[in-house]
Tab-separated table of C-alpha atoms in Angstrom:
chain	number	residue	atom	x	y	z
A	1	UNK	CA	0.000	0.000	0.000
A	2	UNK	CA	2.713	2.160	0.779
A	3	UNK	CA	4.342	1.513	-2.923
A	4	UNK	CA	0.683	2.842	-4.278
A	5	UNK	CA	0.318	6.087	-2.108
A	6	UNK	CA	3.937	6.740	-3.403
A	7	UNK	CA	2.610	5.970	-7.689
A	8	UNK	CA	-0.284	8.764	-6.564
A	9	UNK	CA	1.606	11.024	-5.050
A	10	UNK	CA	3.752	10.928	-7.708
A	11	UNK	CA	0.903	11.114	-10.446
A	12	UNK	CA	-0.745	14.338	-8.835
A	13	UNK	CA	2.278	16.294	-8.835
A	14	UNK	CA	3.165	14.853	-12.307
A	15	UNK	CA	-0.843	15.441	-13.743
A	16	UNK	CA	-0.331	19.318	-11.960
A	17	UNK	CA	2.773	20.079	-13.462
A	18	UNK	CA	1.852	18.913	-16.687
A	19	UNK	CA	-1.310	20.901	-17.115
A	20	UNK	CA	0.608	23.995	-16.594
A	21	UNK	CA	2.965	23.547	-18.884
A	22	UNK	CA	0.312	21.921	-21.739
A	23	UNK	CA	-2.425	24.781	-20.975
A	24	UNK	CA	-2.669	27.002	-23.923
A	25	UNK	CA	-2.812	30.853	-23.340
A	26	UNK	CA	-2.501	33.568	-25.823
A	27	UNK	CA	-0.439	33.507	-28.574
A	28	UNK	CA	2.267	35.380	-26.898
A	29	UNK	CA	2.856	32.589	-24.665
A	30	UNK	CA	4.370	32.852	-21.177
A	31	UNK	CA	7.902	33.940	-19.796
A	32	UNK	CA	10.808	32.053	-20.481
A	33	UNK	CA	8.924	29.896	-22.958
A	34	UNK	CA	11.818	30.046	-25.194
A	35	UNK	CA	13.939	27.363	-26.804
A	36	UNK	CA	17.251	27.782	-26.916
A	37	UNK	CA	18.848	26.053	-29.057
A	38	UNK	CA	22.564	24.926	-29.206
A	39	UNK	CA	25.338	24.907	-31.425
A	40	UNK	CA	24.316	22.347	-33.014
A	41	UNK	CA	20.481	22.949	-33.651
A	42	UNK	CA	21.200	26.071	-35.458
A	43	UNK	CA	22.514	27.304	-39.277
A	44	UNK	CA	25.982	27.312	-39.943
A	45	UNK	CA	25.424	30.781	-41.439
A	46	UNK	CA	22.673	32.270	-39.328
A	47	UNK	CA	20.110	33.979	-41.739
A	48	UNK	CA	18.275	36.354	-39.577
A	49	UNK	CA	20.157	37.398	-36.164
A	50	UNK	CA	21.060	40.397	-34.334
A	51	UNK	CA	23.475	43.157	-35.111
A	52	UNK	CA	27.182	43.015	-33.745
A	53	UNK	CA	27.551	46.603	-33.661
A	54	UNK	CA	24.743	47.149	-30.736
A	55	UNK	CA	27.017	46.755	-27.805
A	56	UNK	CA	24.513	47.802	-25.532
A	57	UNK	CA	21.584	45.582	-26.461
A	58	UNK	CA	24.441	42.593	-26.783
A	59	UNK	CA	25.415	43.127	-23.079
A	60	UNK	CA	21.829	43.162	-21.978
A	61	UNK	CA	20.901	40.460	-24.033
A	62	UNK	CA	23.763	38.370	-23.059
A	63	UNK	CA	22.532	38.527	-19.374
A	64	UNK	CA	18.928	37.917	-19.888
A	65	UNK	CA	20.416	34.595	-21.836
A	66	UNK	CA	22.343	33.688	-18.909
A	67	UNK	CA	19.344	33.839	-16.626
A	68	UNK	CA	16.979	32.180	-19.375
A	69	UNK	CA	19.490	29.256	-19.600
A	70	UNK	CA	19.114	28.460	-16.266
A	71	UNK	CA	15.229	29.020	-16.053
A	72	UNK	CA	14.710	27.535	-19.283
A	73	UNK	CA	17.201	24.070	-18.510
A	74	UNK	CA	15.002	23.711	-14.823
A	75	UNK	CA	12.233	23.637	-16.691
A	76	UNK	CA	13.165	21.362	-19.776
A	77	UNK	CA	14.270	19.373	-17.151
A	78	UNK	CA	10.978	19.569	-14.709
A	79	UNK	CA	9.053	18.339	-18.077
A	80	UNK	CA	11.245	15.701	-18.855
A	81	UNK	CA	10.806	14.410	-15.138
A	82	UNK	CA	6.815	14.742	-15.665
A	83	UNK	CA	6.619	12.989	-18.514
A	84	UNK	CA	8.230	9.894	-17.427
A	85	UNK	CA	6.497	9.885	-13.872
A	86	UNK	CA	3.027	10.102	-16.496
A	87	UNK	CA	4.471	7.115	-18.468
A	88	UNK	CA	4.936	5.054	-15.508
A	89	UNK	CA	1.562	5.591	-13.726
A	90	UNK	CA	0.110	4.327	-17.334
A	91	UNK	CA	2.072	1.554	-16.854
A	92	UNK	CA	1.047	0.997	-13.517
A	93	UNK	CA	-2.745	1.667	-13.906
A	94	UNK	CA	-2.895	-0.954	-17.277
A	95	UNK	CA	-0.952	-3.500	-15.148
A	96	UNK	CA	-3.956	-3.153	-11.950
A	97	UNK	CA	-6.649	-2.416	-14.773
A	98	UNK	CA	-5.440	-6.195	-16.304
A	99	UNK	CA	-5.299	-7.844	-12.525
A	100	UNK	CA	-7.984	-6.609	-11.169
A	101	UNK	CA	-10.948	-6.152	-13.884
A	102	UNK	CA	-9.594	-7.753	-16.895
A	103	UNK	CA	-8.453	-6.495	-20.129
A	104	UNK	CA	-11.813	-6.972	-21.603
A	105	UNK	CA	-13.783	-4.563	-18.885
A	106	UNK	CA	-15.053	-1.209	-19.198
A	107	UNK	CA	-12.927	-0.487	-16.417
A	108	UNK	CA	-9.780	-1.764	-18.004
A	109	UNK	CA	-10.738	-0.018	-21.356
A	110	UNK	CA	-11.139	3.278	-18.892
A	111	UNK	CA	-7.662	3.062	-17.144
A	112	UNK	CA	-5.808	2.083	-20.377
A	113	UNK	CA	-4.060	5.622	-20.945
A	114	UNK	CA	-2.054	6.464	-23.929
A	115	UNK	CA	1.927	7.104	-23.804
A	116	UNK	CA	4.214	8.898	-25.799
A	117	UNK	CA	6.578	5.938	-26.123
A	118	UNK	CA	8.911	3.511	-24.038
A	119	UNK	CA	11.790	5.237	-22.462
A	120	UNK	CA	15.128	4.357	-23.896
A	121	UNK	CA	18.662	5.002	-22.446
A	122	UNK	CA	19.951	8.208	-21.330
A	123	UNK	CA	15.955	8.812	-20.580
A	124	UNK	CA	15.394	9.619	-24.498
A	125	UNK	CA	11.708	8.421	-25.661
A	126	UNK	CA	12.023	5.490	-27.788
A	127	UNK	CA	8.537	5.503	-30.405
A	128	UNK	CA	6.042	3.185	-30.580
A	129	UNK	CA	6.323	0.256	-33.586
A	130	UNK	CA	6.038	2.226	-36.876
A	131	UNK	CA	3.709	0.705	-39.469
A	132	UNK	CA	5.098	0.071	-42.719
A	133	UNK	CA	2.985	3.198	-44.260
A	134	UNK	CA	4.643	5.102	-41.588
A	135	UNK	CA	8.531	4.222	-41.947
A	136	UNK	CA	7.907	4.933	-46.028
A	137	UNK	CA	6.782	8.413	-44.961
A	138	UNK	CA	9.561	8.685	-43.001
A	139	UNK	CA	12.173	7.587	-45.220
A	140	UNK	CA	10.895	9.949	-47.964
A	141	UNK	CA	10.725	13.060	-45.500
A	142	UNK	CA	14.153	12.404	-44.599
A	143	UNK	CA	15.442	11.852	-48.243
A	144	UNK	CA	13.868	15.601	-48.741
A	145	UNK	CA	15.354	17.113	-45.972
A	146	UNK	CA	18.575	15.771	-47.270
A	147	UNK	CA	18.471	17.071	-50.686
A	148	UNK	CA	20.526	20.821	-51.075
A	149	UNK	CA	19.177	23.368	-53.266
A	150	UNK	CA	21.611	23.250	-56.395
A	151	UNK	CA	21.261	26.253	-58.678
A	152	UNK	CA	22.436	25.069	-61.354
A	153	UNK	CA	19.852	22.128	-61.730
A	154	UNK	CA	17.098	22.976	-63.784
A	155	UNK	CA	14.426	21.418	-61.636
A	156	UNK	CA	15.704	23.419	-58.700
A	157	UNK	CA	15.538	26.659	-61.202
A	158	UNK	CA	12.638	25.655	-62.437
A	159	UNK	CA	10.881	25.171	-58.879
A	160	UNK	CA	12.347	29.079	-58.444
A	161	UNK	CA	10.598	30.130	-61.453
A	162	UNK	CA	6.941	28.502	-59.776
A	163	UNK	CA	7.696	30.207	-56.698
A	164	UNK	CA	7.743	33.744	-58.534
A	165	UNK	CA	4.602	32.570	-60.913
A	166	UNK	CA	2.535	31.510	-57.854
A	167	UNK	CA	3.349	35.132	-55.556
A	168	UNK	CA	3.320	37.085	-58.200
A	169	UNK	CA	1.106	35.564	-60.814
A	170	UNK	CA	0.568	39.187	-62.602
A	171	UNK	CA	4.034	40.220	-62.959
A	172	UNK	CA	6.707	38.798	-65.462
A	173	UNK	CA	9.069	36.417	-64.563
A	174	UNK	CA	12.302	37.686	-63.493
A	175	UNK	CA	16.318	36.737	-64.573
A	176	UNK	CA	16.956	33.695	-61.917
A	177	UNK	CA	19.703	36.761	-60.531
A	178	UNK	CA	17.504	39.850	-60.207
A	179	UNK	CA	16.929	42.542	-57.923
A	180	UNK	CA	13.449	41.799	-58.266
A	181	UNK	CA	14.004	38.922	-55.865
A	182	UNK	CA	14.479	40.911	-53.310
A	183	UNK	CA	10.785	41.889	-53.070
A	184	UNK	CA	9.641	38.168	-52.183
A	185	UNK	CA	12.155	38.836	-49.463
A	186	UNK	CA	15.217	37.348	-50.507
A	187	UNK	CA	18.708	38.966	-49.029
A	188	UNK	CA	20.897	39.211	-52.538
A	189	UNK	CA	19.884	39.237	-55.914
A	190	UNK	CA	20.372	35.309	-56.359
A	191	UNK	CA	17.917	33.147	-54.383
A	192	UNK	CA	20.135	30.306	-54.596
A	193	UNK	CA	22.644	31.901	-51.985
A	194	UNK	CA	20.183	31.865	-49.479
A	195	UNK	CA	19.308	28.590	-48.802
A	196	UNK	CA	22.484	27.263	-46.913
A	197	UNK	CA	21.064	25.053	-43.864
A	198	UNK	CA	17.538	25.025	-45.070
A	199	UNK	CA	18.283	22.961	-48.700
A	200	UNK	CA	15.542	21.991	-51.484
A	201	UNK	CA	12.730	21.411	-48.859
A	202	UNK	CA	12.389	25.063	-47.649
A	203	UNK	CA	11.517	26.266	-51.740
A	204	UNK	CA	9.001	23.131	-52.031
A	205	UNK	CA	7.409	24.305	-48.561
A	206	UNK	CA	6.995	27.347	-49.961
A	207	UNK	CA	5.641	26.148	-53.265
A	208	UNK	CA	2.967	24.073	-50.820
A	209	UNK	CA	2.232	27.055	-49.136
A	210	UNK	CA	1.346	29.223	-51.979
A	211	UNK	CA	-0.758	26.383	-53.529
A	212	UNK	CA	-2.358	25.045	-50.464
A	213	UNK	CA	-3.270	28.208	-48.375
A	214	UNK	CA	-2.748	31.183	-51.328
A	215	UNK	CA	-4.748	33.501	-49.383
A	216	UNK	CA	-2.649	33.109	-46.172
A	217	UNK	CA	0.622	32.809	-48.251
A	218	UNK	CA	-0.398	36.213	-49.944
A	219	UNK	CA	-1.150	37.607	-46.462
A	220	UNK	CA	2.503	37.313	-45.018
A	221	UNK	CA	3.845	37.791	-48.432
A	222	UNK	CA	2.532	41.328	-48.747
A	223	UNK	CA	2.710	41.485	-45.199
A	224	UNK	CA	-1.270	43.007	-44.830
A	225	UNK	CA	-1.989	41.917	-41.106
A	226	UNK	CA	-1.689	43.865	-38.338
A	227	UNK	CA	0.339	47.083	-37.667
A	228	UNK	CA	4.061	46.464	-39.242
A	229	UNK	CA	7.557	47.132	-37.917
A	230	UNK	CA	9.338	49.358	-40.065
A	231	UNK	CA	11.698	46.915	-40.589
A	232	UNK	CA	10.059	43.553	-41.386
A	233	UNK	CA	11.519	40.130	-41.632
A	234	UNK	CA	12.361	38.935	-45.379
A	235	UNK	CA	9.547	36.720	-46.312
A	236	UNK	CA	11.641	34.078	-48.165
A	237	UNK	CA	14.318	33.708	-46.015
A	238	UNK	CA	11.722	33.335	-43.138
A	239	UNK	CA	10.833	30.545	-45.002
A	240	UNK	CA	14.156	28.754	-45.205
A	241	UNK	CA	14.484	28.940	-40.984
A	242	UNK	CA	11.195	27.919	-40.617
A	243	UNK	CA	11.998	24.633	-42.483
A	244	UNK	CA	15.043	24.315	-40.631
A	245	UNK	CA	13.519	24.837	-37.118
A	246	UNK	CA	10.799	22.214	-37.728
A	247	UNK	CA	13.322	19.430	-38.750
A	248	UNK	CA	14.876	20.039	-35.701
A	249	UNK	CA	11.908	20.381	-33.445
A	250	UNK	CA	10.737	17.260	-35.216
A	251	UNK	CA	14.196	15.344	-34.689
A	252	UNK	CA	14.041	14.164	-38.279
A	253	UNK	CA	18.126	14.116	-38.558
A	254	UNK	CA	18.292	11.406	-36.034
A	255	UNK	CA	17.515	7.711	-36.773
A	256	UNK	CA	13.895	8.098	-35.562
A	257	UNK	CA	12.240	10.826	-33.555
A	258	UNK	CA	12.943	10.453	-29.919
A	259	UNK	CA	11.411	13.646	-28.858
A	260	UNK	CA	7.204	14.348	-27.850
A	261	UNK	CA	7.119	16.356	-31.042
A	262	UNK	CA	8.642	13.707	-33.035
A	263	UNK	CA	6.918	10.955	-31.905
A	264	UNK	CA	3.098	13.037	-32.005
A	265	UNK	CA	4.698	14.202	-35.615
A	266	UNK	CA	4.911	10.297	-36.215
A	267	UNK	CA	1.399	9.625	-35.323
A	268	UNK	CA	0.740	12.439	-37.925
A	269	UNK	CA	2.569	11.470	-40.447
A	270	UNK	CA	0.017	8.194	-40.888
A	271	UNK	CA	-2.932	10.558	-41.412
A	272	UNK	CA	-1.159	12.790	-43.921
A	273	UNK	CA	1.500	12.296	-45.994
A	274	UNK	CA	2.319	16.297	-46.237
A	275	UNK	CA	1.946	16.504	-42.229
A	276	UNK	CA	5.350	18.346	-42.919
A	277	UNK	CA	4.301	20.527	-45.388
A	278	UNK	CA	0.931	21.260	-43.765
A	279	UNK	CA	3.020	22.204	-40.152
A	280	UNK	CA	5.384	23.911	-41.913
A	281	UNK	CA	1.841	26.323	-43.943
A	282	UNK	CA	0.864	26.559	-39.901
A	283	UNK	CA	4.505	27.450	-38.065
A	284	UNK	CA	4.700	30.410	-40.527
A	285	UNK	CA	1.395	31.927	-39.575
A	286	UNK	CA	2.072	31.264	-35.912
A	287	UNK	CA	4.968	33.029	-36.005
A	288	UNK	CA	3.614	36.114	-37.748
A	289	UNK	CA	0.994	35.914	-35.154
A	290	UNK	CA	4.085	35.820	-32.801
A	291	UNK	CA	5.997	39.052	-34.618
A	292	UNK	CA	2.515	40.871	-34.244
A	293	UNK	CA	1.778	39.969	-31.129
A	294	UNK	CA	5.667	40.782	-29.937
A	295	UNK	CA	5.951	43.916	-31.562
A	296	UNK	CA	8.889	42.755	-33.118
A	297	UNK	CA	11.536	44.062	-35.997
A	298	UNK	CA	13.947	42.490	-37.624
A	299	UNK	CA	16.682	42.097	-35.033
A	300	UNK	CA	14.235	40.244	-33.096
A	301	UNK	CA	13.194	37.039	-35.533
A	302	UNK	CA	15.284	34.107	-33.391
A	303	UNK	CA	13.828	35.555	-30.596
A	304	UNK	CA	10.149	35.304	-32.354
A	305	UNK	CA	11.325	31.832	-33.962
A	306	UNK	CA	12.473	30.323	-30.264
A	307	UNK	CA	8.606	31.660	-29.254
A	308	UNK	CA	6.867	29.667	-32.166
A	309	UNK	CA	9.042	26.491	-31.522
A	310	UNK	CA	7.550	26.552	-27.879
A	311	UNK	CA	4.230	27.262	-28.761
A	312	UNK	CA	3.942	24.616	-31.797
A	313	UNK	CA	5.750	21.769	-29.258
A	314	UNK	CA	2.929	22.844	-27.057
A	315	UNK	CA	0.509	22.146	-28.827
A	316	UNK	CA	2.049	19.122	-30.790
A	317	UNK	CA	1.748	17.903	-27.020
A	318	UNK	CA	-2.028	18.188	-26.141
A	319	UNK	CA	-3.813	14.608	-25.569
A	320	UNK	CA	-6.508	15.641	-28.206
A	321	UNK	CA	-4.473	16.115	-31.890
A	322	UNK	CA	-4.469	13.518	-33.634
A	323	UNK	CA	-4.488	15.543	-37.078
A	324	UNK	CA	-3.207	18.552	-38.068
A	325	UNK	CA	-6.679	20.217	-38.295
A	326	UNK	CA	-6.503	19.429	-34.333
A	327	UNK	CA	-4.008	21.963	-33.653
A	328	UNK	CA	-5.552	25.117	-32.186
A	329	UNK	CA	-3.221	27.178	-35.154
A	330	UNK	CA	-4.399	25.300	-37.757
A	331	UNK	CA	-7.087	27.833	-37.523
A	332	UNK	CA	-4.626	30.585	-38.097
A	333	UNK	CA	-4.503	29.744	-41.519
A	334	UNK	CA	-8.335	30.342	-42.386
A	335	UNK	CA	-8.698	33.491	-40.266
């Protein structure tokens, strides 16, 4: 008896804590929900970031990081702790649930409670079985997000030239180097110098935003929500970090998600075959939401980027998605 008081105990604090870090607020979020990410989670060549010459703002913002890195580790740390405590007392209540009423009884049915996945060395999440539609969705995710965008293939050019056609289907198709490029939000006059860490996925998530959602693609194109900052984000390059963020979030670089995000993202990936695509049409409107909501300018987009990585794994996290159309910013996209 004394074992089972301790499994309760444990399960209250665990249920508590877990409902105050899953419960959704506005889309601002809360302080110190901020990923930060490490060396190796970010671009070689960091596309958006702040300016070196602000030695001011980089003292004060090197302190606040200091004291977020702390705050931010506990808690990574405090959710971690939760969400193994939560897979145990599953365990626990399936194993009673099977003694005492039967695997067959309402009551067993009842106490059967879902997991994120098994718990694997070094307390990384191991996911459940894959099914074989699964692991080919997978495999062809992860042969995208391997691919680099190679200007001088004409596919690649040619996927450059659909990008243009779909934002601006009224104005004439510009030289592949152009200053005209730079009004889609591109930093030079030749796309193809921009992609770096993000590769061939970030232009076809793009394409599949302007064909999937045009009216919502148009929106943060032309930038027509909201009041503006006088100096916005380029809309292109967003893009490319957005792509990049998500395959980390999603720990598609690893042998097979180990993360909540990856594993939920697994779950989706069985419903829809773009689930990538279709979170990548949704990250992008959740962070403009984010930029709006922030206030933000241009020196300010990791800062906006760490917000909508928090936010998505959030709600990537909440017991009732099970398709993209389940996550509350899905309706972001239709507003």
């Amino acid at each position: 008896m004394g074992l089972i008081r301790w499994y309760l105990l444990l399960y209250k604090m665990a249920s508590a804590t877990l409902r105050r870090r899953l419960h959704h607020g506005d889309v601002d979020g809360r302080k110190y929900e901020r990923y930060d990410a490490t060396d190796s989670e970010t671009l070689s060549e960091p596309l958006l970031g702040s300016s070196s010459t602000d030695n001011s703002r980089d003292e004060y913002n090197e302190e606040r990081t200091l004291e977020d890195i702390w705050e931010e580790e506990r808690k990574r740390q405090q959710v971690h702790w939760t969400l193994i405590f939560s897979q145990l007392i599953a365990q626990w209540a399936q194993w009673i649930a099977k003694i005492v009423f039967g695997s067959g009884s309402i009551f067993g049915r009842f106490l059967s409670l879902p997991s994120f996945g098994q718990i694997g060395t070094g307390g990384r999440l191991l996911p459940p079985p894959l099914s074989m539609l699964q692991e080919e969705r997978l495999r062809n995710i992860k042969r995208r997000i391997e691919i680099p965008f190679d200007g001088s293939r004409m596919e690649h050019q040619d996927a450059l030239k659909q990008l243009w056609r779909l934002a601006y289907p009224q104005r004439e198709l510009p030289p592949l180097k152009s200053e005209l490029w730079k009004e889609m939000g591109w930093q030079g006059t030749d796309p193809s110098t921009d992609f770096r860490g993000g590769g061939y996925i970030s232009l076809e998530n793009l394409i599949f935003f302007a064909k999937t959602y045009p009216e919502s693609f148009q929106r943060l194109l032309h930038k027509r929500d909201g009041t503006r900052a006088d100096w916005e984000y380029p809309f292109a390059v967003a893009g490319i970090n957005i792509s990049f963020m998500l395959a980390q979030m999603l720990d598609l670089q690893s042998g097979k998600p180990s993360t909540v995000a990856g594993i939920r993202f697994l779950g989706l990936l069985e419903e829809d075959e773009m689930a990538f695509d279709n979170l990548y049409c949704i990250a992008f409107q959740m962070m403009d939401a984010q930029w709006l909501a922030k206030r933000a300018s241009y020196m300010e987009f990791n800062d906006v980027l760490k917000s909508t990585r928090a936010q998505l794994e959030r709600e990537l996290a909440l017991d009732d998605v099970s398709s993209i159309r389940d996550l509350p910013a899905f309706n972001l996209l239709y507003k």
